[in-house]
Amino acid sequence: MNGFDENDAFEAAAPLSQRAMAARPQPYLDDLNPAQRAAVLALDGPVLMLAGAGTGKTKALTARIVHLLNTGKARPNEILAVTFTNKAAREMKDRVARMLGQVEGMPWMGTFHSISVKILRRHAELVGLKSNFTILDTDDQLRLLKQLIVAANIDEKRWPARMLAGLIDTWKNRAWTPQKVPASEASAYNNRGTELYDQYQARLRALNATDFGDLLLHVVTIFQTHPDVLAQYQRWLKYILVDEYQDTNVAQYLWLRLLAQSHRNICCVGDDDQSIYGWRGAEVGNILRFEKDFPGAEVVRLEQNYRSTPHILAAASGVIASNAGRLGKTLWTDRDEGEKVRLIGHWDGEEEARWIGDEVESLQRGTRGLEPHGLDDMAILVRASHQMRAFEDRFLTIGLPYRVIGGPRFYERLEIRDAMAYFRLAVSPDDDLAFERVVNTPKRGLGDKAQQEIQREARAHGVTLLEGARGLLARAGLGGKGAGQLRGFIEGVDRWHALTLTPHNHIALAEQILEESGYTDMWQNDKTPEAPGRLENLKELVKALEQFENLQGFLEHVALIMDNETEEAAQKVSIMTLHAAKGLEFPIVFLPGWEDGLFPSQRSMDESGLKGVEEERRLAYVGITRAEELCTISFAANRRVYGQWQSALPSRFIDELPEAHVDVLTPPGLYGGGYGAAGIASTSMDARVANANVYNSPGWKRLQDRASTRPVSQPREQRNVTIDLDAVSSFTLGDRVFHQKFGYGAVVAIEGDKLDVDFDKAGMKKIVARFVVAASQADDVPF
DNA sequence: ATGGCACAGCTTTTT
DNA sequence: GCTGTGCCAT
């Protein structure tokens, strides 16, 4: 499960016995279509596998790995397979393992970053690091930059640390070390970008630390400056496979090219139409240029789609056709025609959410010739995460179970980072960043003043912060109650550190640290609605430790591999961003918010112009091609944006949908049907005025012309409400309750299974009873 | 040292 | 409209 601790590619080479295994059966080839087979059989030389959405590229990729082994072309440790995400790496490993059986070693498979870490640990000294360097997360990085900014006397208000972090990230993505940043960038960050970048790198080196960008950059630097080291890897890694090639940035491109340039056995898989990460440095150019970079490359197109109906594919193809400079693919399928892509406009965002909620419920029952579908079969894909709120609110109100995919990563959460800092400190007491993070968390009366004293003491004696603090206490340089607290903190760290050096149960130790430090107590005494969730996360963290032998092992890997996928049994609708949806598929997909400015996003257009629109268009393509059976696109005339009502025109992408494959539904609000009237009544006067224009716009005119007369919204059936007697009977007026999202509140009305709750923070909400618990139960969430 | 208040800023996100 | 941040008053 972890990216790079297994599969050691550097073990002593085994004798070449594998070459004798050439005549193995090859059942995996029978499963492939002609294009896939061609991609698998072309083992030598550069290969570009252009794999459209849903065309079975992972299958082809894994078959290729197995074929390399089966034909005796390569031993497991001579194959390198690179992916972007841990999830993709895991999937590939699982599939290869299943096809190979347990007997032989596994090829080296992992993310760019995990593979880079492994290489870097072996050659750290070549870039001025020790091999046990730590990897900083974004938060550590930001705090470090802030220190530098303050020291450089720069107004942090006008020149935020985040801006500098973004800049450095961009430079690293382009494989620019401080020395290589071109002169044209000299004006960046108030003319001081390069200078601060240089200082930042020096600081990282002093801390024996790297950030994520460094992992790749350092490896590229090593390869470029030490030909002997590079040659060694080129000899080892005879066959290279790369997934999602369209998302590589310059640093990753160089990394690959350096490794592959001698033997040229590189197989890149990707889809130029699904390049959606330009804003974080991905260069579509890499895939478009492949044949130039690797002359004589074989290009294989996987075009048979096994996922979607013809209407869905045609709609997606119609949209993406407007992009220029594509490599070009024509997806086809032998599936039955199925439903057309549905298009519907709404009065406002809330109505859109209401409508989708109702649709989900009727699709659950099975309507319009579709079999009933479970909630796991349905997804709502939005452009920006703030769009999720409307759906969450609505679904909570009607009691529709949902899950939000994405959001803050588990290891990025405050409480997880705090806990990790304690663990880091226990393992290596000289970790100054960790010390800084938790010395006053929970509050120990050691504020800025005291911490500055510690810093000064440490710097004066050239020691770590922990030692500085010790020295300060020894010469009684710290007054007040802070001193006693600090002494307790230091004793704690010493005690925990001593324990890590003896045989111990690391899970018990972790619990002990969180207890003795007062960290668990801190959240137990916290009455905010988030506190129970945080305690829950801490429990999960401790549980995650089980998979490791000790704290060191855990910390070593956690920054790169920890994700927050928890398999839940209950059926739920998924809500996620279009970006998060890449690689996934659902029978039923809703694509709300197709309005100019929102999608395509205004900012993307402002910043990147035509290129921006093209990337947004690819996002639309990704969205539509997630759907297997039914795809519903919608937009709203009005939407509350940052609290202001705003009107928008239907997205330009809607105009690009080929009419023959689209079914235009009658908007419930516009024609007075359903609950439209209520929607209008709840809208402000301003919005209505603004809307008069919207409905006269060419977009709406077109819609009305094309609208079929068949209204989708049948008069609402009586919903089958299963009343949970336990839930209803357990609350009475005035009860204090707790809700995951809204926090604490009091029940002010009960109506069937629905409660009116006046929340302390969130105000009045109608809530289905099973979504709240009695407040008393929420208070003692055990740790 | 800390809690409260005013103010800015606000896509997408992996490692 | 909401949230996170920084400054000021306690």
mmCIF file of N, CA, C and O in Angstrom, chain A residues 497-525:
data_model
loop_
_atom_site.group_PDB
_atom_site.id
_atom_site.type_symbol
_atom_site.label_atom_id
_atom_site.label_comp_id
_atom_site.label_asym_id
_atom_site.label_seq_id
_atom_site.Cartn_x
_atom_site.Cartn_y
_atom_site.Cartn_z
ATOM 1 N N HIS A 497 11.039 10.363 23.753
ATOM 2 C CA HIS A 497 12.179 10.038 22.901
ATOM 3 C C HIS A 497 12.922 8.817 23.442
ATOM 4 O O HIS A 497 13.293 7.909 22.692
ATOM 5 N N ALA A 498 13.107 8.804 24.773
ATOM 6 C CA ALA A 498 13.785 7.661 25.394
ATOM 7 C C ALA A 498 13.043 6.373 25.065
ATOM 8 O O ALA A 498 13.640 5.336 24.778
ATOM 9 N N LEU A 499 11.716 6.466 25.092
ATOM 10 C CA LEU A 499 10.918 5.264 24.813
ATOM 11 C C LEU A 499 11.095 4.782 23.377
ATOM 12 O O LEU A 499 11.092 3.573 23.122
ATOM 13 N N THR A 500 11.250 5.729 22.453
ATOM 14 C CA THR A 500 11.400 5.282 21.062
ATOM 15 C C THR A 500 12.700 4.524 20.868
ATOM 16 O O THR A 500 12.848 3.783 19.898
ATOM 17 N N LEU A 501 13.665 4.721 21.794
ATOM 18 C CA LEU A 501 14.959 4.069 21.651
ATOM 19 C C LEU A 501 14.978 2.665 22.249
ATOM 20 O O LEU A 501 15.917 1.911 22.045
ATOM 21 N N THR A 502 13.928 2.358 23.029
ATOM 22 C CA THR A 502 13.860 1.021 23.631
ATOM 23 C C THR A 502 12.782 0.234 22.901
ATOM 24 O O THR A 502 11.981 0.817 22.167
ATOM 25 N N PRO A 503 12.790 -1.080 23.084
ATOM 26 C CA PRO A 503 11.690 -1.844 22.479
ATOM 27 C C PRO A 503 10.370 -1.367 23.065
ATOM 28 O O PRO A 503 10.250 -1.230 24.284
ATOM 29 N N HIS A 504 9.430 -1.077 22.241
ATOM 30 C CA HIS A 504 8.175 -0.544 22.755
ATOM 31 C C HIS A 504 7.045 -0.809 21.776
ATOM 32 O O HIS A 504 7.274 -1.126 20.616
ATOM 33 N N ASN A 505 5.836 -0.667 22.279
ATOM 34 C CA ASN A 505 4.658 -0.752 21.424
ATOM 35 C C ASN A 505 4.363 0.660 20.919
ATOM 36 O O ASN A 505 3.969 1.538 21.687
ATOM 37 N N HIS A 506 4.548 0.878 19.640
ATOM 38 C CA HIS A 506 4.476 2.259 19.151
ATOM 39 C C HIS A 506 3.054 2.811 19.165
ATOM 40 O O HIS A 506 2.868 4.009 19.229
ATOM 41 N N ILE A 507 2.075 1.933 19.116
ATOM 42 C CA ILE A 507 0.696 2.429 19.162
ATOM 43 C C ILE A 507 0.383 2.957 20.559
ATOM 44 O O ILE A 507 -0.174 4.046 20.725
ATOM 45 N N ALA A 508 0.812 2.174 21.566
ATOM 46 C CA ALA A 508 0.624 2.625 22.945
ATOM 47 C C ALA A 508 1.393 3.921 23.177
ATOM 48 O O ALA A 508 0.898 4.840 23.839
ATOM 49 N N LEU A 509 2.577 3.996 22.603
ATOM 50 C CA LEU A 509 3.381 5.206 22.774
ATOM 51 C C LEU A 509 2.676 6.425 22.168
ATOM 52 O O LEU A 509 2.614 7.491 22.779
ATOM 53 N N ALA A 510 2.126 6.233 20.986
ATOM 54 C CA ALA A 510 1.412 7.332 20.336
ATOM 55 C C ALA A 510 0.267 7.811 21.216
ATOM 56 O O ALA A 510 0.079 9.016 21.423
ATOM 57 N N GLU A 511 -0.474 6.862 21.774
ATOM 58 C CA GLU A 511 -1.590 7.238 22.640
ATOM 59 C C GLU A 511 -1.090 7.966 23.877
ATOM 60 O O GLU A 511 -1.667 8.954 24.313
ATOM 61 N N GLN A 512 0.019 7.433 24.415
ATOM 62 C CA GLN A 512 0.609 8.048 25.601
ATOM 63 C C GLN A 512 1.032 9.495 25.317
ATOM 64 O O GLN A 512 0.784 10.395 26.112
ATOM 65 N N ILE A 513 1.641 9.702 24.158
ATOM 66 C CA ILE A 513 2.086 11.053 23.806
ATOM 67 C C ILE A 513 0.892 12.007 23.730
ATOM 68 O O ILE A 513 0.908 13.104 24.287
ATOM 69 N N LEU A 514 -0.152 11.561 23.051
ATOM 70 C CA LEU A 514 -1.314 12.428 22.891
ATOM 71 C C LEU A 514 -1.998 12.694 24.230
ATOM 72 O O LEU A 514 -2.557 13.767 24.442
ATOM 73 N N GLU A 515 -1.953 11.717 25.122
ATOM 74 C CA GLU A 515 -2.528 11.902 26.455
ATOM 75 C C GLU A 515 -1.680 12.865 27.283
ATOM 76 O O GLU A 515 -2.161 13.888 27.751
ATOM 77 N N GLU A 516 -0.411 12.496 27.441
ATOM 78 C CA GLU A 516 0.464 13.239 28.352
ATOM 79 C C GLU A 516 0.697 14.671 27.904
ATOM 80 O O GLU A 516 0.929 15.558 28.709
ATOM 81 N N SER A 517 0.656 14.886 26.615
ATOM 82 C CA SER A 517 0.883 16.243 26.127
ATOM 83 C C SER A 517 -0.340 17.127 26.356
ATOM 84 O O SER A 517 -0.273 18.331 26.210
ATOM 85 N N GLY A 518 -1.447 16.478 26.691
ATOM 86 C CA GLY A 518 -2.679 17.238 26.891
ATOM 87 C C GLY A 518 -3.401 17.514 25.586
ATOM 88 O O GLY A 518 -4.377 18.272 25.552
ATOM 89 N N TYR A 519 -2.904 16.914 24.514
ATOM 90 C CA TYR A 519 -3.504 17.226 23.215
ATOM 91 C C TYR A 519 -4.926 16.680 23.083
ATOM 92 O O TYR A 519 -5.823 17.378 22.635
ATOM 93 N N THR A 520 -5.110 15.449 23.515
ATOM 94 C CA THR A 520 -6.460 14.878 23.459
ATOM 95 C C THR A 520 -7.420 15.677 24.336
ATOM 96 O O THR A 520 -8.536 15.994 23.927
ATOM 97 N N ASP A 521 -6.936 15.993 25.530
ATOM 98 C CA ASP A 521 -7.768 16.774 26.453
ATOM 99 C C ASP A 521 -8.215 18.081 25.823
ATOM 100 O O ASP A 521 -9.352 18.515 25.983
ATOM 101 N N MET A 522 -7.288 18.690 25.111
ATOM 102 C CA MET A 522 -7.577 19.976 24.500
ATOM 103 C C MET A 522 -8.843 19.880 23.640
ATOM 104 O O MET A 522 -9.724 20.735 23.718
ATOM 105 N N TRP A 523 -8.942 18.835 22.848
ATOM 106 C CA TRP A 523 -10.108 18.708 21.977
ATOM 107 C C TRP A 523 -11.324 18.193 22.743
ATOM 108 O O TRP A 523 -12.457 18.474 22.384
ATOM 109 N N GLN A 524 -11.054 17.418 23.801
ATOM 110 C CA GLN A 524 -12.196 16.934 24.570
ATOM 111 C C GLN A 524 -12.902 18.081 25.284
ATOM 112 O O GLN A 524 -14.107 18.070 25.448
ATOM 113 N N ASN A 525 -12.105 19.075 25.676
ATOM 114 C CA ASN A 525 -12.700 20.215 26.366
ATOM 115 C C ASN A 525 -13.233 21.267 25.397
ATOM 116 O O ASN A 525 -13.820 22.253 25.802
#
